[in-house]
Every structure is written in structure tokens, then in C-alpha cells.
Coordinates of C-alpha atoms in Angstrom, one line a residue:
X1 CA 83.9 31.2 -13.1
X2 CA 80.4 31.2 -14.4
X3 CA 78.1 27.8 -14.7
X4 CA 75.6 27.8 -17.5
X5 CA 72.5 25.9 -17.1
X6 CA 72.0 23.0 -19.3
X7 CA 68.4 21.5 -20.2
X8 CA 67.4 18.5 -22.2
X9 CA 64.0 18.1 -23.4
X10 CA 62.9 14.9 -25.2
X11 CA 59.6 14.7 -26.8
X12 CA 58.3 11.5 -27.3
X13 CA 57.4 10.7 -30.9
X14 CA 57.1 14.3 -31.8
X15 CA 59.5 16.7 -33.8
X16 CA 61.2 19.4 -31.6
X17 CA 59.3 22.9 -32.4
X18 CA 61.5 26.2 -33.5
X19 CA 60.6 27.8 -31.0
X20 CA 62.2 25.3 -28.3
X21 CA 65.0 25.4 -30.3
X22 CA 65.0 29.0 -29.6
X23 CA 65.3 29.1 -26.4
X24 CA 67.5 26.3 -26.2
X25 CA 70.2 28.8 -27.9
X26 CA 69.7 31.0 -24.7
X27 CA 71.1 28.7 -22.6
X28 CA 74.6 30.3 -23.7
X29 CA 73.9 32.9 -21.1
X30 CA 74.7 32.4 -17.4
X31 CA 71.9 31.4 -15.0
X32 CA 70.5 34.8 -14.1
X33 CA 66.7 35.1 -12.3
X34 CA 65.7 36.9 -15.2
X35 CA 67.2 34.0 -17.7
X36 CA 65.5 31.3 -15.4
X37 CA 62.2 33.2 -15.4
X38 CA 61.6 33.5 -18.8
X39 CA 63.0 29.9 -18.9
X40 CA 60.3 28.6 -16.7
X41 CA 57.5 30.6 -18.6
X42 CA 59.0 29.3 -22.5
X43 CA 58.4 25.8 -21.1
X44 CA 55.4 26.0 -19.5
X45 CA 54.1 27.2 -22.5
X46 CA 56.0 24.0 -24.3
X47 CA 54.4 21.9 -22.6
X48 CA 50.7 23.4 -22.5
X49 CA 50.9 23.3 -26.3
X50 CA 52.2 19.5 -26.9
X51 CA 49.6 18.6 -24.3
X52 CA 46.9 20.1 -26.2
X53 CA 48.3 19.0 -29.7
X54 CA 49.2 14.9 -28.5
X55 CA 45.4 14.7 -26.9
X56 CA 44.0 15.7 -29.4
X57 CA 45.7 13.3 -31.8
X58 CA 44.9 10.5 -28.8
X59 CA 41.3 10.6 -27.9
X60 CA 42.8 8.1 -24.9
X61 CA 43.7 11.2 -22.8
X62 CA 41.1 13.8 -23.3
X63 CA 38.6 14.2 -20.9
X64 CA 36.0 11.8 -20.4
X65 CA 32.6 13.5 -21.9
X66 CA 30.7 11.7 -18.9
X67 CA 32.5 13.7 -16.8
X68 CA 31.8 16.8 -18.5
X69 CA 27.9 15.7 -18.9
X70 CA 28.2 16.9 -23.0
X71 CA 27.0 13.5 -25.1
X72 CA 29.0 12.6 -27.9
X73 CA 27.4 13.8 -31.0
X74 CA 28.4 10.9 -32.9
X75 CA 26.4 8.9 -31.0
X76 CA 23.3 10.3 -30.6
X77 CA 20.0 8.2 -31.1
X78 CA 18.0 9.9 -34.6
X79 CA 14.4 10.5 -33.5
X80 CA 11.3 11.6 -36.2
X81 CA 8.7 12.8 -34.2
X82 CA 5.8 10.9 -35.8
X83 CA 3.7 14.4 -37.1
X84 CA 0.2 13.7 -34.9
X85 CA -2.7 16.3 -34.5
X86 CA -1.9 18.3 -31.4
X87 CA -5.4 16.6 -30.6
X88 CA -3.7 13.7 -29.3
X89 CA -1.4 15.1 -27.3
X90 CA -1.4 19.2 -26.1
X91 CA -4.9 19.5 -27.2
X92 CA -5.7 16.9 -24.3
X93 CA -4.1 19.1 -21.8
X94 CA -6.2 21.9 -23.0
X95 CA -9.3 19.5 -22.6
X96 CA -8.1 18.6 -19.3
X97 CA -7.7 22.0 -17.8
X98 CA -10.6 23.5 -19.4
X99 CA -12.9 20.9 -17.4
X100 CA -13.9 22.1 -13.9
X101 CA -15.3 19.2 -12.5
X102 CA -12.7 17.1 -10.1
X103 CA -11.3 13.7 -10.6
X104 CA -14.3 11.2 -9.0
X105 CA -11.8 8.2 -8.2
X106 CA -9.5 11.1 -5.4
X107 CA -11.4 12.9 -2.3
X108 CA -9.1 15.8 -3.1
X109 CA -8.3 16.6 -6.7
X110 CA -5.5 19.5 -6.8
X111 CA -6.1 20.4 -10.1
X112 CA -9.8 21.1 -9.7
X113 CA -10.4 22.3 -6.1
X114 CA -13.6 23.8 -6.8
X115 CA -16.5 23.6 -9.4
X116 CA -16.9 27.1 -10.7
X117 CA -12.8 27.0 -11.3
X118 CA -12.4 29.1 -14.3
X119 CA -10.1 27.9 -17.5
X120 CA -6.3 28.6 -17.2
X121 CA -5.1 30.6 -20.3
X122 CA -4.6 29.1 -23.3
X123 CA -1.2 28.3 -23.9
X124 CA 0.7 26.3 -26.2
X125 CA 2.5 23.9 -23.8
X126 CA 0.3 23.6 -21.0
X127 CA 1.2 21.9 -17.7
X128 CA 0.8 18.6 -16.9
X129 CA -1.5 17.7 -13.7
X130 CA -0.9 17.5 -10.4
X131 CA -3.5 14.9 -9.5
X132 CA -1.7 12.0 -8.3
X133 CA -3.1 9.4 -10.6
X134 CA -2.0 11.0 -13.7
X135 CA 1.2 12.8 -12.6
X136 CA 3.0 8.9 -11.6
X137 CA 2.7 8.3 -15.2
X138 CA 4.3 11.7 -17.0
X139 CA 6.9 10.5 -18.9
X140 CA 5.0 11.2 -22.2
X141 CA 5.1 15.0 -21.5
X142 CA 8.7 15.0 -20.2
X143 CA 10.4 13.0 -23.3
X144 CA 7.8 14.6 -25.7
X145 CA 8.9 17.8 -24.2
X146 CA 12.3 16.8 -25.2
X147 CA 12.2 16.7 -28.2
X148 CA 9.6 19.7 -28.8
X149 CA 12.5 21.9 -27.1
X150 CA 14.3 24.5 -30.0
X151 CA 17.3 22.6 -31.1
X152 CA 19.9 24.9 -29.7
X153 CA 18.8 24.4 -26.3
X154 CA 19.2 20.8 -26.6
X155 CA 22.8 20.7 -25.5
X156 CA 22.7 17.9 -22.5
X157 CA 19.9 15.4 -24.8
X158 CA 20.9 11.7 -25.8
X159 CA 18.4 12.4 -28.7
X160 CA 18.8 14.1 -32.1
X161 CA 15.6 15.1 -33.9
X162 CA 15.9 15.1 -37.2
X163 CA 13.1 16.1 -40.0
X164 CA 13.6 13.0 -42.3
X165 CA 12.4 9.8 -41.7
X166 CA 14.9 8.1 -43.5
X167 CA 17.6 9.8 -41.2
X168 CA 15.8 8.5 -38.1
X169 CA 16.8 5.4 -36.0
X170 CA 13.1 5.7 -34.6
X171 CA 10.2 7.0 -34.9
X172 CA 8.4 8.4 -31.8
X173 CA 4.9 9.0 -31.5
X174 CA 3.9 11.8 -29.3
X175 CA 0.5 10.5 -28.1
X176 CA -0.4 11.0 -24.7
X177 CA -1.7 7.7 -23.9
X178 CA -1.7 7.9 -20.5
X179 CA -3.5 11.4 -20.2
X180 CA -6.1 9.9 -22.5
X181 CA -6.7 6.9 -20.9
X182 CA -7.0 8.4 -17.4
X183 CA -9.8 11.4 -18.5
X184 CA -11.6 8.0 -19.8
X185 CA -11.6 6.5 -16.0
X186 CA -12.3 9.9 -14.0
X187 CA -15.3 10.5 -15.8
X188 CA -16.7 7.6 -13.7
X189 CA -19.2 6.4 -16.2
X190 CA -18.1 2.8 -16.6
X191 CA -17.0 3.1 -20.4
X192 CA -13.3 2.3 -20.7
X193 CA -13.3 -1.2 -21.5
X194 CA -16.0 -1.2 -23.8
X195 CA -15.9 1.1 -27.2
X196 CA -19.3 3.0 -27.5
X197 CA -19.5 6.7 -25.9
X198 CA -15.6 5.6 -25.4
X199 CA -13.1 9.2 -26.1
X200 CA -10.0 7.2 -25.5
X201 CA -10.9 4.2 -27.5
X202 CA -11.5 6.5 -30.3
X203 CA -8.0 8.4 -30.1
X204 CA -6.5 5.2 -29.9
X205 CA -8.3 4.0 -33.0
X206 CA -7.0 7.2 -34.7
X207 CA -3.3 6.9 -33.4
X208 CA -3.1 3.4 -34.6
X209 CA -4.9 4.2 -37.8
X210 CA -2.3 7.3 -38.6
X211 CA 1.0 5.5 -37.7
X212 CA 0.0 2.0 -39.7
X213 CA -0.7 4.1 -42.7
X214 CA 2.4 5.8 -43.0
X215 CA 5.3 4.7 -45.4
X216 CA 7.5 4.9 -42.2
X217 CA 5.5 2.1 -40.6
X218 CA 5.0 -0.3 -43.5
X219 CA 9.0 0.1 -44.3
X220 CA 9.7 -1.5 -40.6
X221 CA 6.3 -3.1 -39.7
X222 CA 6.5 -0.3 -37.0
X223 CA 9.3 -2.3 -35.4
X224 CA 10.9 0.9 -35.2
X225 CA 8.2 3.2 -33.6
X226 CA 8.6 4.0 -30.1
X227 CA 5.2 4.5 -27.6
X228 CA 5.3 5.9 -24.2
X229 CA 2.6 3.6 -22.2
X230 CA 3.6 3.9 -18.7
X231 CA -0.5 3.9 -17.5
X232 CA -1.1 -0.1 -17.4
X233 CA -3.9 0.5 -19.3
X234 CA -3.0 2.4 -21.8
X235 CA -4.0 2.0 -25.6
X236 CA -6.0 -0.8 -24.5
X237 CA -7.4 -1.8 -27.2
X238 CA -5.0 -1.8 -29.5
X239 CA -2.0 -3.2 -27.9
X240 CA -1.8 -6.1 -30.8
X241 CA -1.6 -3.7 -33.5
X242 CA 1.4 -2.0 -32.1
X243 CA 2.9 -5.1 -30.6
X244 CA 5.6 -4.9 -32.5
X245 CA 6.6 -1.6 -31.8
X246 CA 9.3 -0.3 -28.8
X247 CA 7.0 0.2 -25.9
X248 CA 8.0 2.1 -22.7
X249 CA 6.2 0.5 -20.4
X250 CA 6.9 0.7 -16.3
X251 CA 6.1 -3.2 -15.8
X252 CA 4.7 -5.8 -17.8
X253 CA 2.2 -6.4 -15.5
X254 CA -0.8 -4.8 -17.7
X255 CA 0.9 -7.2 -20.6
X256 CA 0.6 -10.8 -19.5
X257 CA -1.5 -13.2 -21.1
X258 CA -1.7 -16.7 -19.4
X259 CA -2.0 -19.9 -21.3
X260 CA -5.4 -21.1 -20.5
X261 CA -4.9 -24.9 -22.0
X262 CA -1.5 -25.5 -19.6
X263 CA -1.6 -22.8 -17.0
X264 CA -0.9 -24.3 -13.5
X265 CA -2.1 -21.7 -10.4
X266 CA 1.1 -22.7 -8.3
X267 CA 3.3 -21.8 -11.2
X268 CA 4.4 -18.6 -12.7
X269 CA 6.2 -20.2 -15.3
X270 CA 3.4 -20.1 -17.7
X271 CA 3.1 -16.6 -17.1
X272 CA 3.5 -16.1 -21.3
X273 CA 3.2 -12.4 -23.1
X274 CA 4.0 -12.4 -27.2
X275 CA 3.6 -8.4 -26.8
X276 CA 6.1 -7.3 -24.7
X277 CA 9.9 -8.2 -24.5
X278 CA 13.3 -7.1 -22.5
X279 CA 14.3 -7.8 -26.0
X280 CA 12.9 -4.9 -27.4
X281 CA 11.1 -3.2 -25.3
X282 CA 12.1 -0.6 -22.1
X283 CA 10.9 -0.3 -18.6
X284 CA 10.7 3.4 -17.6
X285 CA 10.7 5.0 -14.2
X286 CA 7.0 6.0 -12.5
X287 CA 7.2 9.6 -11.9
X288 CA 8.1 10.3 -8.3
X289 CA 5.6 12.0 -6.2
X290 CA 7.7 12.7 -3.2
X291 CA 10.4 15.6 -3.0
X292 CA 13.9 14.6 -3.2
X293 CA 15.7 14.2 0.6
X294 CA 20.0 14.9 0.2
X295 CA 21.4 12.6 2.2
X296 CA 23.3 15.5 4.0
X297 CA 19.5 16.1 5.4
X298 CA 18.9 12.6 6.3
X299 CA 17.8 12.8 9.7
X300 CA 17.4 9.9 12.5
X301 CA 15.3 7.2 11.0
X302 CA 13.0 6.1 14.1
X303 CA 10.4 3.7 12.5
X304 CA 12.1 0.5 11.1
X305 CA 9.8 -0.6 8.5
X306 CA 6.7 1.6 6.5
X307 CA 4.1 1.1 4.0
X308 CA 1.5 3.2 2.6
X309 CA -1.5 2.0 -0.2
X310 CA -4.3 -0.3 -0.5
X311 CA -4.3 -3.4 1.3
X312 CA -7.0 -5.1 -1.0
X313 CA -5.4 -5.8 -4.6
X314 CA -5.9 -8.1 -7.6
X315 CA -3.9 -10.4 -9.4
X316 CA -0.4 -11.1 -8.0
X317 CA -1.2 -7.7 -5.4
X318 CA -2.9 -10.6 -3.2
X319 CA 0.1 -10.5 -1.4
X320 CA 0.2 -7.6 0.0
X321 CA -3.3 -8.8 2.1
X322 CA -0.9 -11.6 3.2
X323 CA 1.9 -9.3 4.2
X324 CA -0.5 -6.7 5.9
X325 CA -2.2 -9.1 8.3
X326 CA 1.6 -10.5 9.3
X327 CA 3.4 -7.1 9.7
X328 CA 0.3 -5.2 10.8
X329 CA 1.1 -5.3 14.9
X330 CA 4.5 -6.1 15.2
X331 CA 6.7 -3.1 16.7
X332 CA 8.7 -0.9 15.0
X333 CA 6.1 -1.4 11.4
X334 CA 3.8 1.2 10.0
X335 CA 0.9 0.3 7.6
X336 CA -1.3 2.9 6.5
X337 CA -4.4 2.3 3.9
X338 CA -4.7 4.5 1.2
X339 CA -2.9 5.8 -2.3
X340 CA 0.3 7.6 -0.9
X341 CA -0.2 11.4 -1.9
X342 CA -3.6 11.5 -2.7
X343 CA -4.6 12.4 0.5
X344 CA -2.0 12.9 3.4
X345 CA 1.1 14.1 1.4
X346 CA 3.1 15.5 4.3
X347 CA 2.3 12.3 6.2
X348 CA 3.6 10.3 3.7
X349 CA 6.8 12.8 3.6
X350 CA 7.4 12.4 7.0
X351 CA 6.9 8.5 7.4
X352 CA 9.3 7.8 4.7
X353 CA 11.8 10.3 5.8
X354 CA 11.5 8.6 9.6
X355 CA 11.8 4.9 8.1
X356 CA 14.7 2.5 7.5
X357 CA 12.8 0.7 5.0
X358 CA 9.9 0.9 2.9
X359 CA 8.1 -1.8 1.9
X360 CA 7.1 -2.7 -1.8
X361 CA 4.9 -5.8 -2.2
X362 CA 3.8 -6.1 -5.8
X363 CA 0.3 -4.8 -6.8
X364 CA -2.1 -5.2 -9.3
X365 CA 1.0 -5.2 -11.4
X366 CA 4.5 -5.8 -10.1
X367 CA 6.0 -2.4 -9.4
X368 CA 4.1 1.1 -8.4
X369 CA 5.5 4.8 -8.1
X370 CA 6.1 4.4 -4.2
X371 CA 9.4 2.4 -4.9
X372 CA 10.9 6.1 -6.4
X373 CA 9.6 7.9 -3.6
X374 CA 11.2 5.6 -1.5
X375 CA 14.1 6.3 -3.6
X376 CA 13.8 10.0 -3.3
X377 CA 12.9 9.8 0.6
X378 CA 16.3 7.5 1.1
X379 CA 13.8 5.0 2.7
X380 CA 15.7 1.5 2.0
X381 CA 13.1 -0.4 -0.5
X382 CA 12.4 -3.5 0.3
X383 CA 10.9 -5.2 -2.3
X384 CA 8.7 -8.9 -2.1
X385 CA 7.6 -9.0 -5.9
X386 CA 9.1 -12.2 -7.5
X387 CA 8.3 -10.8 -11.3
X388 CA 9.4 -7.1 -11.2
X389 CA 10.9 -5.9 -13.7
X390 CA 12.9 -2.8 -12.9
X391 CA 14.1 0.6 -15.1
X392 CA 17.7 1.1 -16.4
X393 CA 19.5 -2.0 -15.1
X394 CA 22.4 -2.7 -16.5
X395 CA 22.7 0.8 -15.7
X396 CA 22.1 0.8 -11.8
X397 CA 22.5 -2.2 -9.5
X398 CA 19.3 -1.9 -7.2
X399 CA 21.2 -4.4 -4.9
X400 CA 23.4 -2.2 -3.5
X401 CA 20.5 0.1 -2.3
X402 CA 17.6 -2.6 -2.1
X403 CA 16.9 -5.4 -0.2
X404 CA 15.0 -8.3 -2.2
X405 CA 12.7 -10.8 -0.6
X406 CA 11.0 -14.1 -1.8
X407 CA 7.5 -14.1 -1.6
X408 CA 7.5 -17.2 0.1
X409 CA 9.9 -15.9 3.0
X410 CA 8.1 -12.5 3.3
X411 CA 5.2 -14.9 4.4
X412 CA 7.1 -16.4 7.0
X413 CA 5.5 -15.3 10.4
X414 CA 8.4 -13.0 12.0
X415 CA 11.1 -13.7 9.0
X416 CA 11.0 -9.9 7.7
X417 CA 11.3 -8.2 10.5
X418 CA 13.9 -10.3 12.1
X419 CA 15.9 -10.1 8.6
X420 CA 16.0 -6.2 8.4
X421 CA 17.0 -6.0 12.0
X422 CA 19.6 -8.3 11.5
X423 CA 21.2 -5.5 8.8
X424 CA 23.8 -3.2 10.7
X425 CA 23.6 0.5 10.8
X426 CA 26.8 0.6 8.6
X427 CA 25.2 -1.7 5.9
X428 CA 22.2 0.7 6.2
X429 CA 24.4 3.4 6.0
X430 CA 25.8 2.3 2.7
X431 CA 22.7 1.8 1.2
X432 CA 21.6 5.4 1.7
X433 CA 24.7 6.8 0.6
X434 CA 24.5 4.8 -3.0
X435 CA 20.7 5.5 -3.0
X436 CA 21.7 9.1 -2.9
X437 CA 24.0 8.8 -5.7
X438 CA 21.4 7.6 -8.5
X439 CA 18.3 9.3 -7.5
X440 CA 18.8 11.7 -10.1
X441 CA 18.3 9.0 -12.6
X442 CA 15.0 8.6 -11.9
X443 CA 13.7 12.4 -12.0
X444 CA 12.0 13.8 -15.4
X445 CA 11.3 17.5 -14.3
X446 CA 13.3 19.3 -16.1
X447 CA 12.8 22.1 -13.8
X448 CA 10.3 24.2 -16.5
X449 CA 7.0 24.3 -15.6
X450 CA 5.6 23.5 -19.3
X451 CA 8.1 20.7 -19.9
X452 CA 9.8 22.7 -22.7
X453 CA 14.1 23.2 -21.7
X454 CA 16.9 21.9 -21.5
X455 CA 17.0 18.3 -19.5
X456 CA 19.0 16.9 -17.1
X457 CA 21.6 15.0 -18.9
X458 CA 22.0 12.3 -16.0
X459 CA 18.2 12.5 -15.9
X460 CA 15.5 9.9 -16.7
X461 CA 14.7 11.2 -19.8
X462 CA 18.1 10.8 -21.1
X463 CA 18.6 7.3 -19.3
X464 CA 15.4 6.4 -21.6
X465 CA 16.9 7.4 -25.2
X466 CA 20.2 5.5 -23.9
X467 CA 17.6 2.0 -23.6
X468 CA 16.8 2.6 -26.9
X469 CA 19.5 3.4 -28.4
X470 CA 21.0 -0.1 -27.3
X471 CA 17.9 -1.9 -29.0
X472 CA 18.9 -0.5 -32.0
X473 CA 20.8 -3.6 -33.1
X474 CA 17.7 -5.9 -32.2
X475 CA 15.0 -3.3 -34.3
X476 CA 17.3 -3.6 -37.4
X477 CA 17.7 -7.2 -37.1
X478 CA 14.1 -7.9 -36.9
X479 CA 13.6 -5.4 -39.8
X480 CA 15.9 -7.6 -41.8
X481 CA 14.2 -10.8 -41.0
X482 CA 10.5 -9.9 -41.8
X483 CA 11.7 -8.4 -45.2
X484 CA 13.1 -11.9 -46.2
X485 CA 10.1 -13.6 -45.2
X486 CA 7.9 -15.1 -48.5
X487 CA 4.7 -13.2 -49.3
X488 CA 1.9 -14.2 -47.0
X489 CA 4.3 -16.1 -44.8
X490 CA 4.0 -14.9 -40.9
X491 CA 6.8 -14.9 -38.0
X492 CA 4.8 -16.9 -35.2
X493 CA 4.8 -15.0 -32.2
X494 CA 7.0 -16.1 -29.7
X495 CA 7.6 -15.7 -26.0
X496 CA 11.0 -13.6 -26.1
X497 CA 11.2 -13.5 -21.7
X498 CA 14.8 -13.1 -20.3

């Protein structure tokens, strides 16, 4: 006697298709190879199809777009690129790169190498420098570059552009503040503070003028513009008139402004700055000057503790005086005098590469661009600055990569040294291996030469637009609140620290 098979199928919550039914008639015939085969290939292709059709009508079991790197185009932050002379931005590159004369504040400028250096050819998207001083601060170029990239190659951006203001959640405005600011200080003439024979104080004047005059502006009080001011000085001289504006800043160092009637010298609590906020505001990465080390090329690390920069600083940087005359002899530490790159780049490589830690005392402002190439060199930063404010937290944990120090233990004669050699090689391990894991974050190449491509999307540049995007709530609120406000009736300014 002959068995037939006998299947049962259930589908939860979904009607039975005909052609399941189908097949399910077959199963009059005995259980032959060829029956079972095309069996097997009639439900396979079942249950391909009801996968495909359930997930789609339950978002719950599609696959996670972080995984797959696309953002979700329902999300996207709405940028209006604010529509400034390329004067203020390209145009400076053009200016740059048309001068021949090196940078005066550098012994070796490797931009201009030698006086008679003739005048790249014009293009429309020139590069940005190489020198050092300037390149820490590029992420104007990188996120204007962004958003100057043709809209089908914008695939892995955080960012929409769009070409109405009234579509836009902000408005960006593409002025190279930095690059301005910093052809002000190499010419060397002492004119950047003051405002006669001053080029930069007159493009700022000009920015500020053509942004406040817009409709866009006097709509939101420019509560909704967004600046890229990464240079500690940059738009000097008219920070106030943006204030209120998002301002992507890499510390708030540049920003402070004490409280001469009640300021106490042993107190940083009244440290007060109405300009700048957590609130509102983001803290962007320093450009990275170092190339990136994968940790499967990490190497023995013989030195335990390097540091590379000026001893002598202003400001809160007096520490680092303090920590160089503690740390400068004791074995196993490294400190070098001099701006890390500038001169000596393949030193610096190496000495990170070599080191368990690097040291980061605070400066004339709290951070500098040596923490990201500690980053970058898996050097384990350790990091004595009481008021640093740091890029994309909430986003990345820098204690489980970082060590953090007091001030007032750093100063302890023998305390630092004793503290990192008290860390095991496993925790040391770990730190290095979760370092490895978010230095991508922190790079803004996007790998084209003129900054115009497609960028990363687990990048810095998309990291940035995701900080804005969650102040949107706050920029709309304080929209709402000025437009209730009587006529001639001011919001004080307030100190919004977190």
C-alpha cells in the first residue's frame, strides 16, 4: 500500500493564497522525489513571498536602515544654502592659492614651498590647504561641500537641500570663516583685532550684513541659521550679531565672557557666555591631521605616556606649564615642544603610534586637534581639561576609550603616572578596540580631493546634520517665543550652560 504525504500550512493572520491551494491538491499523489521536489520548491517560494508581503506591512521586521547605511528619507534635516557671493567662500580659496608667499606663523608651509610658486589652475572647487593651521579647522569646506554635491550623488547624506526657504528647517550659510580669518593672521601685519586695512573684518561685516537683511533672517531672528566657526576666532567681530544663530563651534573656549563685578579667580563657576549654548548650539570635531592606524596594525606600544605642542599657553592652557615641569623627567613620558604636524610629521606619527596614552591638557581653549589624532593613532587620550566640551556625545561615550583626569590630581607630583600604570593591558586593550570602532566618526574627507562627492554616511559630516537636526525642537520653540514677545520688548540674555 501506498502512503501519501500530508502537509499543513497555517498562516498567521493572513488568507491562504490560490496558489498554495494548488499544490495542496497535489498531495493526492504518492510521495515520489519528483512530487517532493517540486514540493519543496512551491513552498519555498510560499514562504519568500509572505515574508516579503508581512514585512512590508510591519516595518518591525525589515532591515534596520543603520545597518544598511541608507538614511530614512522622511527624516532628513531641510537645508537652504544661504545664496552668498562665491567671494566669501571658493573665491577665498582662489585668493589663497593664487598667493605665493608662505604662511609667516609655520617654518614650513606645504602649500607654498617656494616664492616664485606659480598659480594652480583655476578651478571651480579648489582644494582646501594643507598648512596645518588652517586644515584642523576644515569643516566648512567638507559640509559646504556637502551640500554643493549634484543631488543624485547624495545618496548616504543626513541633509536634504532644498531651493525654498520656506521648505528649509535651516538655513546654512556657506562662509568660510575660518579660511578668512586665518589669511588675516598669516599676513603677519598685526591687523586682526582691529578693523582698518582688516580683509576679514570686512567679509565678516558683509556676511552679517547679507544674512540679517534677508526675509529668512527677520522671519526667525536668525535663530535658525547655521555657521561653521570651528577657528576660535572666527567672525570676531560680530559674534553678537549672530549670537542667536546655531553655531558649530569645536569648544566654547573663544566664547566665554567672565563676570567682571563677581568673578572669583579660584572659581570657574562664574565662567558665564550668553552667546553660546549646548542648548542650541553644536560642538564639531577638529580635523585630524594624522593618518588613520586599523587596530589590526597596532603594533607594540613602548612609550607609556606622549605629548606634543607648546608648553607656554594662555588662559586655562596655564596648565599645561604645570603638567610639563611634573611629567617632563619621569621614565616612560615623552614631551616634545612644538605644534604637532607643522614641523616633524612622521615623528609625531611614530610617537603616537609607540604610546599607550596621549596626553591632552587644555589650551588656550579647552580642546585642540591632537585629541583626534590621538584618536586616529589609537593613542589612549588622556584628557586634564575640567571645561571640555566634546563632539557628538550622546552619540559616543569617550569613557570607554578615554581616561579623564582632575586638574587638581594631574598636579599631584607622581599621581598620573602611577594612575595609568595602574590600568592593565586588557583594560588598555579594550580601549583600543572601542577607539577603533568610532574613529570614523570623526573623519570629514570624503575621499575627493575638491570636497565635492558623496560622504561617508557614518562620517563627521553626517554626525553634524544629525546635532542639528535634534535642535530642531529648541530653534522652533525659541522662534515661537520671540514672536509673542510685545513690540520693543527684549528676551534678556541668559546663561543657558548644561
Amino acid at each position: 500500500m501506498s502512503e501519501c504525504c500530508i502537509l499543513t500550512v497555517t498562516f498567521k493572520g493572513a488568507a491562504m493564497p490560490s496558489y498554495v491551494t494548488a499544490a495542496a491538491k497535489a498531495t493526492a499523489c504518492p510521495c515520489s522525489v519528483p512530487f517532493l521536489f517540486f514540493l519543496f520548491l512551491t513552498l519555498s517560494l510560499v514562504v519568500s513571498l509572505s515574508v516579503f508581503f508581512f514585512s512590508n506591512s510591519n516595518p518591525s521586521l525589515s532591515t534596520p536602515q543603520h545597518f544598511l547605511n541608507i538614511p530614512n528619507t522622511n527624516n532628513l534635516l531641510k537645508v537652504y544654502m544661504a545664496d552668498l557671493p562665491r567671494s566669501l567662500n571658493y573665491g577665498l580659496l582662489d585668493q589663497y592659492w593664487s598667493v605665493p608667499e608662505p604662511d609667516s606663523r609655520i617654518s614650513s608651509d606645504p602649500d607654498h614651498t617656494h616664492i616664485d610658486q606659480k598659480p594652480r589652475q583655476p578651478t571651480k572647487f579648489p582644494p582646501y590647504p594643507e598648512n596645518p593651521l588652517i586644515k584642523q579647522y576644515s569643516a566648512e569646506y567638507w559640509i559646504t561641500g556637502d551640500l554643493m554635491t549634484p543631488e543624485n550623488m547624495r545618496t548616504g547624506s543626513f541633509a536634504k537641500r532644498v531651493f525654498d526657504v520656506k521648505e528649509a528647517d535651516v538655513v546654512f550659510v556657506p562662509f568660510f570663516a575660518t579660511l578668512s580669518a586665518e589669511m588675516e593672521l598669516a599676513r603677519g601685519k598685526g591687523t586682526f583685532r582691529g578693523k582698518k586695512w582688516n580683509e576679514d573684518y570686512r567679509r565678516q561685516k558683509e556676511v552679517a550684513e547679507f544674512v540679517k537683511s534677508s526675509e529668512a533672517w527677520k522671519r526667525s531672528g536668525g535663530r535658525d541659521h547655521v555657521f561653521v566657526l570651528t577657528d576660535p576666532v572666527a567672525m570676531w567681530h560680530v559674534r553678537a550679531e549672530i549670537a542667536p544663530a546655531v553655531l558649530l563651534v569645536v569648544d566654547f573656549g573663544g566664547w566665554y565672557r567672565l563676570d567682571s563685578k563677581s568673578f572669583d579667580r579660584n572659581s570657574s563657576d562664574m565662567i558665564k557666555h550668553t552667546q553660546v549654548s549646548l542648548l542650541k548650539d553644536v560642538i564639531v570635531p577638529y580635523t585630524h591631521l594624522l593618518p588613520r592606524l586599523h587596530l589590526s596594525e597596532n603594533k607594540k606600544r613602548e612609550t607609556l605616556l606622549y605629548f606634543k605642542g607648546a608648553k607656554h599657553r594662555r588662559r586655562g592652557g596655564i596648565i599645561r606649564e604645570q603638567l610639563w615641569d611634573l611629567l617632563a623627567n619621569e621614565p616612560g613620558v615623552i614631551m616634545e615642544e612644538g605644534f604637532p604636524n607643522a614641523t616633524g610629521k612622521e615623528q609625531s606619527i611614530r610617537r603616537m603610534r609607540t604610546s599607550d596614552f596621549c596626553l591632552h591638557p587644555a589650551g588656550d581653549t579647552p580642546t585642540s586637534c591632537r585629541l583626534f589624532d590621538a584618536i586616529q593613532s589609537l593613542c589612549i587620550p588622556v584628557i586634564v581639561s575640567d571645561n571640555i566640551e566634546l563632539p557628538f556625545e550622546g552619540m559616543v561615550d569617550y569613557s570607554d576609550f578615554s581616561v579623564f583626569v582632575p586638574v587638581n590630581d594631574a598636579l599631584k607630583s607622581n599621581w598620573l603616572t602611577s594612575h595609568l600604570r595602574s590600568i592593565s593591558k586588557e583594560q588598555r586593550d579594550e580601549y583600543r578596540q572601542k577607539m577603533a570602532a568610532i574613529q570614523a566618526i570623526f573623519v570629514y574627507d570624503s575621499g575627493h580631493s575638491n570636497g565635492i562627492g558623496p560622504i561617508p554616511p557614518g562620517g563627521a559630516v553626517n554626525h553634524i546634520w544629525k546635532k542639528v537636526h535634534q535642535k530642531l525642537p529648541m530653534i522652533k520653540e525659541a522662534i515661537v517665543r520671540e514672536k509673542r514677545k510685545p513690540a520693543g520688548v527684549s528676551i534678556p540674555l541668559r546663561c543657558h550652560c548644561m
